[in-house]
Amino acid sequence: MSLKVGKDKVVELAFKLLDGDKTVIDSADRTAPMPYIHGLGQLLPAVEQALDGKESNFCTTLMLRADQAYGPYYKELVVELPREHFPQDIELKEGMAFNTSGPNGEPIVVEITKLEADKVTVDGNHPLAGMDLEYFLEIVSIREATKEEIEHGHVHSAACGSHDKDDGHVH
């Protein structure tokens, strides 16, 4: 009996993610699928729900409205800040992302969208916020996650090595 997608299973996905204009935003093919641990919230809830209980070679297409994906785009999350709010020893560039605290103290990521001599514009929206998305999904393989993978919250590969040494792999 073949494994089914469920909590704490490592699933390897081939996928294509398109925006509303049918432009490919991201993809992974069968030769280099994207692994994730099901049930840990690593994918959008609608994507995990569509894959739950399915077997290898299952294919589907999902159309997600913005509210089912990364939510609406909030103009109030675009803020101009004085340049001195940023470390002076870092060369700032458009597209650069920073971890910071949101209005309620929650951790958020902001991206620099505009640089001027004395001010920096940052956007706290997810890059795909406000967009309807289309997913083409194929389950390439399924296996049980190891205890270590579940504890660490990510899939380990053979090249991963130990967490106790600097192997150049970001965990």
Coordinates of C-alpha atoms in Angstrom, one line a residue:
M1 CA 0.0 0.0 0.0
S2 CA 1.4 3.4 -1.0
L3 CA 1.8 6.2 1.4
K4 CA -0.6 9.1 1.5
V5 CA 0.1 12.7 2.2
G6 CA -0.6 13.5 5.8
K7 CA 0.9 15.1 8.9
D8 CA 4.7 14.6 9.3
K9 CA 5.1 13.1 5.8
V10 CA 7.9 14.5 3.6
V11 CA 6.3 15.3 0.3
E12 CA 8.3 16.2 -2.8
L13 CA 6.4 18.4 -5.2
A14 CA 6.8 19.4 -8.8
F15 CA 4.9 22.6 -9.3
K16 CA 4.4 25.7 -11.4
L17 CA 3.0 28.9 -9.8
L18 CA 1.5 31.5 -12.1
D19 CA 0.1 35.0 -11.5
G20 CA -3.2 36.3 -12.9
D21 CA -1.5 37.1 -16.2
K22 CA -0.2 33.5 -16.5
T23 CA 3.4 34.6 -15.9
V24 CA 5.4 31.8 -14.1
I25 CA 6.5 33.1 -10.7
D26 CA 8.1 30.0 -9.4
S27 CA 8.5 26.4 -10.3
A28 CA 10.2 23.1 -9.5
D29 CA 10.2 20.1 -11.9
R30 CA 10.3 16.4 -11.3
T31 CA 14.1 16.2 -11.5
A32 CA 14.5 18.8 -8.7
P33 CA 11.2 18.8 -6.8
M34 CA 10.5 21.0 -3.7
P35 CA 10.4 19.0 -0.5
Y36 CA 8.3 20.0 2.5
I37 CA 6.9 18.4 5.7
H38 CA 3.2 18.2 5.5
G39 CA 1.2 19.6 8.4
L40 CA 3.8 22.1 9.6
G41 CA 2.3 25.1 7.7
Q42 CA 5.1 25.3 5.2
L43 CA 2.7 25.8 2.3
L44 CA -0.5 27.8 2.0
P45 CA -3.4 26.1 3.8
A46 CA -5.4 25.7 0.6
V47 CA -2.4 23.9 -1.1
E48 CA -1.9 21.6 1.9
Q49 CA -5.6 20.9 2.0
A50 CA -5.6 20.0 -1.7
L51 CA -2.8 17.5 -1.2
D52 CA -3.9 15.9 2.1
G53 CA -4.7 12.2 1.7
K54 CA -3.3 12.0 -1.9
E55 CA -0.7 9.6 -3.2
S56 CA 2.4 9.9 -5.4
N57 CA 1.7 11.0 -9.0
F58 CA -1.4 12.9 -8.0
C59 CA -1.7 16.0 -10.1
T60 CA -4.1 19.0 -9.7
T61 CA -4.6 22.6 -10.6
L62 CA -5.6 25.1 -8.0
M63 CA -7.0 28.6 -8.6
L64 CA -6.6 30.7 -5.5
R65 CA -8.1 34.2 -5.0
A66 CA -5.8 36.6 -3.2
D67 CA -7.7 36.1 0.1
Q68 CA -7.0 32.3 -0.2
A69 CA -3.3 33.0 -0.9
Y70 CA -1.3 35.8 0.6
G71 CA -4.2 38.1 1.4
P72 CA -5.0 41.6 0.2
Y73 CA -2.3 44.3 -0.5
Y74 CA -2.4 46.9 2.3
K75 CA -1.2 50.3 1.3
E76 CA -0.6 51.2 5.0
L77 CA 2.2 48.6 5.1
V78 CA 4.2 50.8 2.7
V79 CA 6.1 53.3 4.9
E80 CA 8.7 56.0 4.3
L81 CA 11.4 56.0 7.0
P82 CA 14.4 58.3 7.7
R83 CA 17.6 56.8 6.4
E84 CA 19.1 57.0 9.9
H85 CA 16.7 54.2 11.0
F86 CA 18.9 51.8 9.1
P87 CA 22.4 50.6 10.0
Q88 CA 24.9 53.1 8.5
D89 CA 27.4 50.3 7.8
I90 CA 25.1 48.5 5.3
E91 CA 24.8 49.5 1.7
L92 CA 21.1 49.6 1.2
K93 CA 19.6 48.4 -2.1
E94 CA 16.1 48.2 -3.6
G95 CA 14.8 44.7 -3.1
M96 CA 16.8 44.1 0.1
A97 CA 14.7 42.6 2.9
F98 CA 14.9 43.1 6.7
N99 CA 13.3 41.4 9.7
T100 CA 11.6 43.9 12.0
S101 CA 8.6 44.2 14.4
G102 CA 5.1 45.0 13.2
P103 CA 2.7 47.4 14.8
N104 CA 1.7 44.8 17.4
G105 CA 5.3 43.5 18.1
E106 CA 4.9 40.5 15.7
P107 CA 7.9 39.7 13.5
I108 CA 7.5 40.8 9.9
V109 CA 9.8 41.1 6.9
V110 CA 9.9 44.4 5.0
E111 CA 11.4 45.0 1.6
I112 CA 13.1 48.2 0.4
T113 CA 11.1 49.4 -2.6
K114 CA 12.6 52.9 -3.0
L115 CA 15.8 54.6 -1.9
E116 CA 16.4 58.3 -1.6
A117 CA 19.3 60.2 0.0
D118 CA 17.5 60.8 3.2
K119 CA 14.6 58.4 3.2
V120 CA 13.9 54.7 2.6
T121 CA 10.5 53.3 1.5
V122 CA 9.7 49.8 2.8
D123 CA 6.8 47.5 2.1
G124 CA 5.6 45.0 4.7
N125 CA 3.3 43.2 2.3
H126 CA 4.1 39.7 1.1
P127 CA 5.4 40.0 -2.5
L128 CA 2.4 38.0 -3.7
A129 CA -0.2 39.9 -1.6
G130 CA -3.2 41.1 -3.6
M131 CA -2.6 38.5 -6.4
D132 CA -4.8 35.7 -7.6
L133 CA -2.6 32.6 -8.1
E134 CA -2.7 29.4 -10.1
Y135 CA -0.8 26.3 -9.0
F136 CA -0.1 23.3 -11.1
L137 CA 0.9 20.6 -8.6
E138 CA 2.3 17.0 -8.9
I139 CA 3.3 14.8 -6.0
V140 CA 6.6 13.2 -6.9
S141 CA 7.2 11.2 -3.8
I142 CA 6.1 10.7 -0.2
R143 CA 8.0 9.4 2.8
E144 CA 7.9 9.5 6.6
A145 CA 9.7 12.5 8.1
T146 CA 12.5 11.6 10.5
K147 CA 12.2 12.6 14.2
E148 CA 15.1 15.1 13.6
E149 CA 13.3 16.6 10.6
I150 CA 10.1 17.1 12.6
E151 CA 12.1 18.6 15.5
H152 CA 14.0 21.0 13.2
G153 CA 10.9 21.8 11.1
H154 CA 12.5 21.2 7.7
V155 CA 13.6 18.4 5.4
H156 CA 17.2 17.2 5.6
S157 CA 19.1 16.0 2.5
A158 CA 22.0 13.7 2.4
A159 CA 24.2 16.7 1.8
C160 CA 22.8 18.5 4.8
G161 CA 25.3 17.2 7.3
S162 CA 25.3 17.9 11.0
H163 CA 23.8 20.9 12.9
D164 CA 26.9 20.7 15.1
K165 CA 29.3 21.9 12.5
D166 CA 29.4 24.7 9.9
D167 CA 28.7 22.8 6.7
G168 CA 27.6 25.9 4.7
H169 CA 24.0 24.7 4.8
V170 CA 21.5 27.2 6.2
H171 CA 19.0 25.5 8.6

